[in-house]
């Protein structure tokens, strides 16, 4: 019965990882302080087919905890897109979106302080003659937040968290609705709320489920929108 439950749980988690909205690699020294590697589960995975738009987005990510305070991660995201507008204008292009994120964690009594900085840039690999303007994505992001650890059991713990994030950049993606990781069209800022859950296995491996809600406010245009993300991380 126990093995059946674990099998169902594993399948459910993998399904969520596929249909969720994974974003950039998340801070890791919040959950585990020893040196070692970590990796998000399916950091980029999105497939869409149809007569109007056909896109494939996939990209692995890997990170390393340098010590109990500092971690870095690298994300390489490949996007291939074909699109057709109602005026029969065809778009066909592919690109590689590279991101580097650094993080710092500090224990403050009963809470953890977390700061992150990330930079992403897209490099065009191929672009058809009809694709105009050419795809472009350059962004920088800063995040500062606090985490409050709550122990639920010997193997499970929760990390309610709240913080502020700001990003700036340039973003042009002709003919498609698929979005790159950590894109920013101009200056955006706003709060971020999350409730992370850690599941620790006897081997020392920690599996983290991290849902988040983010409000992006544009001071220039006085507009705002809300994003939801669902991350899955393995800490080795």
mmCIF file of N, CA and C in Angstrom, residues 6-83:
data_model
loop_
_atom_site.group_PDB
_atom_site.id
_atom_site.type_symbol
_atom_site.label_atom_id
_atom_site.label_comp_id
_atom_site.label_asym_id
_atom_site.label_seq_id
_atom_site.Cartn_x
_atom_site.Cartn_y
_atom_site.Cartn_z
ATOM 1 N N UNK A 6 3.450 5.918 -2.955
ATOM 2 C CA UNK A 6 4.643 6.613 -3.433
ATOM 3 C C UNK A 6 4.677 6.685 -4.947
ATOM 4 N N UNK A 7 4.206 5.619 -5.612
ATOM 5 C CA UNK A 7 4.187 5.611 -7.073
ATOM 6 C C UNK A 7 3.208 6.647 -7.610
ATOM 7 N N UNK A 8 2.033 6.723 -6.980
ATOM 8 C CA UNK A 8 1.032 7.699 -7.408
ATOM 9 C C UNK A 8 1.538 9.120 -7.173
ATOM 10 N N UNK A 9 2.184 9.342 -5.997
ATOM 11 C CA UNK A 9 2.724 10.661 -5.691
ATOM 12 C C UNK A 9 3.788 11.075 -6.690
ATOM 13 N N UNK A 10 4.669 10.132 -7.067
ATOM 14 C CA UNK A 10 5.722 10.427 -8.033
ATOM 15 C C UNK A 10 5.138 10.817 -9.385
ATOM 16 N N UNK A 11 4.148 10.056 -9.859
ATOM 17 C CA UNK A 11 3.516 10.365 -11.139
ATOM 18 C C UNK A 11 2.820 11.719 -11.106
ATOM 19 N N UNK A 12 2.183 12.023 -9.975
ATOM 20 C CA UNK A 12 1.480 13.295 -9.833
ATOM 21 C C UNK A 12 2.454 14.462 -9.887
ATOM 22 N N UNK A 13 3.596 14.330 -9.209
ATOM 23 C CA UNK A 13 4.599 15.394 -9.200
ATOM 24 C C UNK A 13 5.180 15.613 -10.584
ATOM 25 N N UNK A 14 5.462 14.523 -11.301
ATOM 26 C CA UNK A 14 6.003 14.643 -12.652
ATOM 27 C C UNK A 14 4.993 15.291 -13.586
ATOM 28 N N UNK A 15 3.722 14.963 -13.412
ATOM 29 C CA UNK A 15 2.686 15.571 -14.240
ATOM 30 C C UNK A 15 2.606 17.063 -13.999
ATOM 31 N N UNK A 16 2.663 17.457 -12.724
ATOM 32 C CA UNK A 16 2.645 18.885 -12.406
ATOM 33 C C UNK A 16 3.844 19.590 -12.987
ATOM 34 N N UNK A 17 4.989 18.918 -12.980
ATOM 35 C CA UNK A 17 6.208 19.524 -13.509
ATOM 36 C C UNK A 17 6.080 19.815 -14.992
ATOM 37 N N UNK A 18 5.327 18.956 -15.699
ATOM 38 C CA UNK A 18 5.181 19.121 -17.139
ATOM 39 C C UNK A 18 4.185 20.228 -17.468
ATOM 40 N N UNK A 19 3.060 20.263 -16.738
ATOM 41 C CA UNK A 19 2.014 21.218 -17.078
ATOM 42 C C UNK A 19 2.175 22.543 -16.340
ATOM 43 N N UNK A 20 3.071 22.609 -15.390
ATOM 44 C CA UNK A 20 3.268 23.842 -14.627
ATOM 45 C C UNK A 20 3.996 24.888 -15.441
ATOM 46 N N UNK A 21 4.407 25.966 -14.782
ATOM 47 C CA UNK A 21 5.110 27.062 -15.443
ATOM 48 C C UNK A 21 6.459 27.276 -14.788
ATOM 49 N N UNK A 22 7.428 26.377 -15.020
ATOM 50 C CA UNK A 22 8.727 26.542 -14.385
ATOM 51 C C UNK A 22 9.414 27.810 -14.849
ATOM 52 N N UNK A 23 10.076 28.475 -13.952
ATOM 53 C CA UNK A 23 10.789 29.700 -14.267
ATOM 54 C C UNK A 23 12.283 29.503 -14.014
ATOM 55 N N UNK A 24 12.970 30.624 -13.771
ATOM 56 C CA UNK A 24 14.405 30.551 -13.550
ATOM 57 C C UNK A 24 14.722 29.749 -12.292
ATOM 58 N N UNK A 25 15.954 29.269 -12.197
ATOM 59 C CA UNK A 25 16.363 28.500 -11.034
ATOM 60 C C UNK A 25 16.201 29.330 -9.766
ATOM 61 N N UNK A 26 15.750 28.691 -8.713
ATOM 62 C CA UNK A 26 15.413 29.416 -7.491
ATOM 63 C C UNK A 26 16.509 29.242 -6.456
ATOM 64 N N UNK A 27 16.540 30.126 -5.447
ATOM 65 C CA UNK A 27 17.558 30.076 -4.403
ATOM 66 C C UNK A 27 17.619 28.743 -3.699
ATOM 67 N N UNK A 28 18.808 28.213 -3.521
ATOM 68 C CA UNK A 28 18.939 26.876 -2.964
ATOM 69 C C UNK A 28 19.499 26.830 -1.547
ATOM 70 N N UNK A 29 20.315 27.781 -1.162
ATOM 71 C CA UNK A 29 20.873 27.741 0.198
ATOM 72 C C UNK A 29 19.796 28.020 1.245
ATOM 73 N N UNK A 30 18.599 28.356 0.811
ATOM 74 C CA UNK A 30 17.469 28.472 1.737
ATOM 75 C C UNK A 30 17.121 27.098 2.304
ATOM 76 N N UNK A 31 17.212 26.066 1.467
ATOM 77 C CA UNK A 31 16.728 24.741 1.839
ATOM 78 C C UNK A 31 17.836 23.808 2.332
ATOM 79 N N UNK A 32 19.038 23.983 1.814
ATOM 80 C CA UNK A 32 20.151 23.100 2.174
ATOM 81 C C UNK A 32 21.437 23.909 2.134
ATOM 82 N N UNK A 33 22.286 23.775 3.163
ATOM 83 C CA UNK A 33 23.456 24.647 3.290
ATOM 84 C C UNK A 33 24.774 23.996 2.868
ATOM 85 N N UNK A 34 24.816 22.671 2.721
ATOM 86 C CA UNK A 34 26.068 22.014 2.366
ATOM 87 C C UNK A 34 26.416 22.270 0.904
ATOM 88 N N UNK A 35 27.718 22.198 0.610
ATOM 89 C CA UNK A 35 28.162 22.295 -0.783
ATOM 90 C C UNK A 35 27.504 21.190 -1.603
ATOM 91 N N UNK A 36 27.186 21.498 -2.836
ATOM 92 C CA UNK A 36 26.613 20.467 -3.696
ATOM 93 C C UNK A 36 25.790 21.048 -4.825
ATOM 94 N N UNK A 37 25.348 20.149 -5.702
ATOM 95 C CA UNK A 37 24.590 20.557 -6.877
ATOM 96 C C UNK A 37 23.095 20.557 -6.591
ATOM 97 N N UNK A 38 22.366 21.344 -7.408
ATOM 98 C CA UNK A 38 20.914 21.311 -7.398
ATOM 99 C C UNK A 38 20.431 21.522 -8.819
ATOM 100 N N UNK A 39 19.219 21.098 -9.092
ATOM 101 C CA UNK A 39 18.670 21.289 -10.428
ATOM 102 C C UNK A 39 17.161 21.388 -10.359
ATOM 103 N N UNK A 40 16.565 22.370 -11.058
ATOM 104 C CA UNK A 40 15.111 22.401 -11.182
ATOM 105 C C UNK A 40 14.644 21.241 -12.064
ATOM 106 N N UNK A 41 13.461 20.710 -11.795
ATOM 107 C CA UNK A 41 12.878 19.669 -12.631
ATOM 108 C C UNK A 41 12.217 20.327 -13.837
ATOM 109 N N UNK A 42 12.689 19.992 -15.045
ATOM 110 C CA UNK A 42 12.156 20.586 -16.273
ATOM 111 C C UNK A 42 12.081 22.107 -16.171
ATOM 112 N N UNK A 43 13.235 22.734 -16.037
ATOM 113 C CA UNK A 43 13.271 24.181 -15.860
ATOM 114 C C UNK A 43 12.583 24.909 -17.012
ATOM 115 N N UNK A 44 12.702 24.388 -18.213
ATOM 116 C CA UNK A 44 11.954 24.929 -19.359
ATOM 117 C C UNK A 44 11.394 23.760 -20.149
ATOM 118 N N UNK A 45 10.083 23.723 -20.288
ATOM 119 C CA UNK A 45 9.452 22.690 -21.116
ATOM 120 C C UNK A 45 8.073 23.175 -21.521
ATOM 121 N N UNK A 46 7.908 23.461 -22.823
ATOM 122 C CA UNK A 46 6.626 23.924 -23.324
ATOM 123 C C UNK A 46 6.510 23.553 -24.793
ATOM 124 N N UNK A 47 5.411 22.887 -25.143
ATOM 125 C CA UNK A 47 5.146 22.497 -26.526
ATOM 126 C C UNK A 47 3.779 23.018 -26.931
ATOM 127 N N UNK A 48 3.728 23.562 -28.138
ATOM 128 C CA UNK A 48 2.448 24.050 -28.657
ATOM 129 C C UNK A 48 2.409 23.823 -30.153
ATOM 130 N N UNK A 49 1.321 23.233 -30.627
ATOM 131 C CA UNK A 49 1.165 22.995 -32.052
ATOM 132 C C UNK A 49 -0.166 23.524 -32.545
ATOM 133 N N UNK A 50 -0.214 23.923 -33.819
ATOM 134 C CA UNK A 50 -1.456 24.450 -34.371
ATOM 135 C C UNK A 50 -1.206 25.154 -35.677
ATOM 136 N N UNK A 51 -2.295 25.571 -36.321
ATOM 137 C CA UNK A 51 -2.177 26.223 -37.627
ATOM 138 C C UNK A 51 -1.693 27.665 -37.513
ATOM 139 N N UNK A 52 -1.872 28.273 -36.321
ATOM 140 C CA UNK A 52 -1.454 29.658 -36.135
ATOM 141 C C UNK A 52 -0.065 29.756 -35.521
ATOM 142 N N UNK A 53 0.222 28.902 -34.550
ATOM 143 C CA UNK A 53 1.510 28.959 -33.859
ATOM 144 C C UNK A 53 1.989 27.562 -33.494
ATOM 145 N N UNK A 54 3.260 27.303 -33.728
ATOM 146 C CA UNK A 54 3.885 26.042 -33.341
ATOM 147 C C UNK A 54 5.220 26.365 -32.686
ATOM 148 N N UNK A 55 5.351 26.047 -31.400
ATOM 149 C CA UNK A 55 6.578 26.375 -30.666
ATOM 150 C C UNK A 55 7.032 25.196 -29.825
ATOM 151 N N UNK A 56 8.342 25.103 -29.645
ATOM 152 C CA UNK A 56 8.959 24.125 -28.752
ATOM 153 C C UNK A 56 9.979 24.862 -27.898
ATOM 154 N N UNK A 57 9.807 24.781 -26.582
ATOM 155 C CA UNK A 57 10.730 25.441 -25.654
ATOM 156 C C UNK A 57 11.195 24.415 -24.633
ATOM 157 N N UNK A 58 12.500 24.224 -24.544
ATOM 158 C CA UNK A 58 13.042 23.273 -23.596
ATOM 159 C C UNK A 58 14.433 23.730 -23.172
ATOM 160 N N UNK A 59 14.762 23.537 -21.904
ATOM 161 C CA UNK A 59 16.076 23.972 -21.447
ATOM 162 C C UNK A 59 16.425 23.442 -20.073
ATOM 163 N N UNK A 60 17.559 22.789 -19.942
ATOM 164 C CA UNK A 60 18.002 22.316 -18.628
ATOM 165 C C UNK A 60 18.644 23.436 -17.817
ATOM 166 N N UNK A 61 18.727 23.242 -16.523
ATOM 167 C CA UNK A 61 19.400 24.185 -15.630
ATOM 168 C C UNK A 61 20.159 23.394 -14.575
ATOM 169 N N UNK A 62 21.256 23.943 -14.134
ATOM 170 C CA UNK A 62 22.042 23.307 -13.082
ATOM 171 C C UNK A 62 22.633 24.389 -12.194
ATOM 172 N N UNK A 63 22.723 24.101 -10.914
ATOM 173 C CA UNK A 63 23.274 25.071 -9.978
ATOM 174 C C UNK A 63 24.209 24.413 -8.984
ATOM 175 N N UNK A 64 24.942 25.247 -8.264
ATOM 176 C CA UNK A 64 25.906 24.729 -7.293
ATOM 177 C C UNK A 64 25.891 25.606 -6.042
ATOM 178 N N UNK A 65 25.800 24.972 -4.870
ATOM 179 C CA UNK A 65 25.919 25.680 -3.607
ATOM 180 C C UNK A 65 27.397 25.772 -3.239
ATOM 181 N N UNK A 66 27.948 26.967 -3.296
ATOM 182 C CA UNK A 66 29.372 27.161 -3.017
ATOM 183 C C UNK A 66 29.651 26.992 -1.530
ATOM 184 N N UNK A 67 28.807 27.561 -0.698
ATOM 185 C CA UNK A 67 28.894 27.393 0.752
ATOM 186 C C UNK A 67 27.498 27.596 1.330
ATOM 187 N N UNK A 68 27.380 27.770 2.635
ATOM 188 C CA UNK A 68 26.065 27.875 3.253
ATOM 189 C C UNK A 68 25.336 29.178 2.937
ATOM 190 N N UNK A 69 26.021 30.119 2.310
ATOM 191 C CA UNK A 69 25.405 31.408 2.002
ATOM 192 C C UNK A 69 25.227 31.662 0.513
ATOM 193 N N UNK A 70 26.119 31.162 -0.341
ATOM 194 C CA UNK A 70 26.178 31.576 -1.743
ATOM 195 C C UNK A 70 25.903 30.393 -2.677
ATOM 196 N N UNK A 71 25.088 30.645 -3.701
ATOM 197 C CA UNK A 71 24.842 29.646 -4.739
ATOM 198 C C UNK A 71 24.725 30.337 -6.095
ATOM 199 N N UNK A 72 25.032 29.596 -7.149
ATOM 200 C CA UNK A 72 24.926 30.102 -8.516
ATOM 201 C C UNK A 72 24.237 29.049 -9.375
ATOM 202 N N UNK A 73 23.568 29.493 -10.444
ATOM 203 C CA UNK A 73 22.903 28.555 -11.352
ATOM 204 C C UNK A 73 22.989 29.062 -12.780
ATOM 205 N N UNK A 74 22.992 28.110 -13.713
ATOM 206 C CA UNK A 74 23.066 28.401 -15.142
ATOM 207 C C UNK A 74 21.907 27.718 -15.842
ATOM 208 N N UNK A 75 21.217 28.470 -16.699
ATOM 209 C CA UNK A 75 20.045 27.963 -17.410
ATOM 210 C C UNK A 75 20.221 28.220 -18.895
ATOM 211 N N UNK A 76 20.079 27.174 -19.715
ATOM 212 C CA UNK A 76 20.168 27.297 -21.172
ATOM 213 C C UNK A 76 18.831 26.854 -21.765
ATOM 214 N N UNK A 77 18.144 27.778 -22.409
ATOM 215 C CA UNK A 77 16.779 27.540 -22.896
ATOM 216 C C UNK A 77 16.735 27.676 -24.417
ATOM 217 N N UNK A 78 16.297 26.604 -25.104
ATOM 218 C CA UNK A 78 16.196 26.613 -26.564
ATOM 219 C C UNK A 78 14.744 26.814 -26.974
ATOM 220 N N UNK A 79 14.519 27.743 -27.903
ATOM 221 C CA UNK A 79 13.170 28.011 -28.408
ATOM 222 C C UNK A 79 13.172 27.953 -29.927
ATOM 223 N N UNK A 80 12.254 27.159 -30.473
ATOM 224 C CA UNK A 80 12.036 27.093 -31.911
ATOM 225 C C UNK A 80 10.578 27.442 -32.168
ATOM 226 N N UNK A 81 10.325 28.361 -33.108
ATOM 227 C CA UNK A 81 8.961 28.848 -33.300
ATOM 228 C C UNK A 81 8.641 29.021 -34.783
ATOM 229 N N UNK A 82 7.392 28.668 -35.125
ATOM 230 C CA UNK A 82 6.817 28.940 -36.431
ATOM 231 C C UNK A 82 5.441 29.540 -36.194
ATOM 232 N N UNK A 83 5.153 30.642 -36.840
ATOM 233 C CA UNK A 83 3.871 31.314 -36.630
ATOM 234 C C UNK A 83 3.362 31.884 -37.946
#
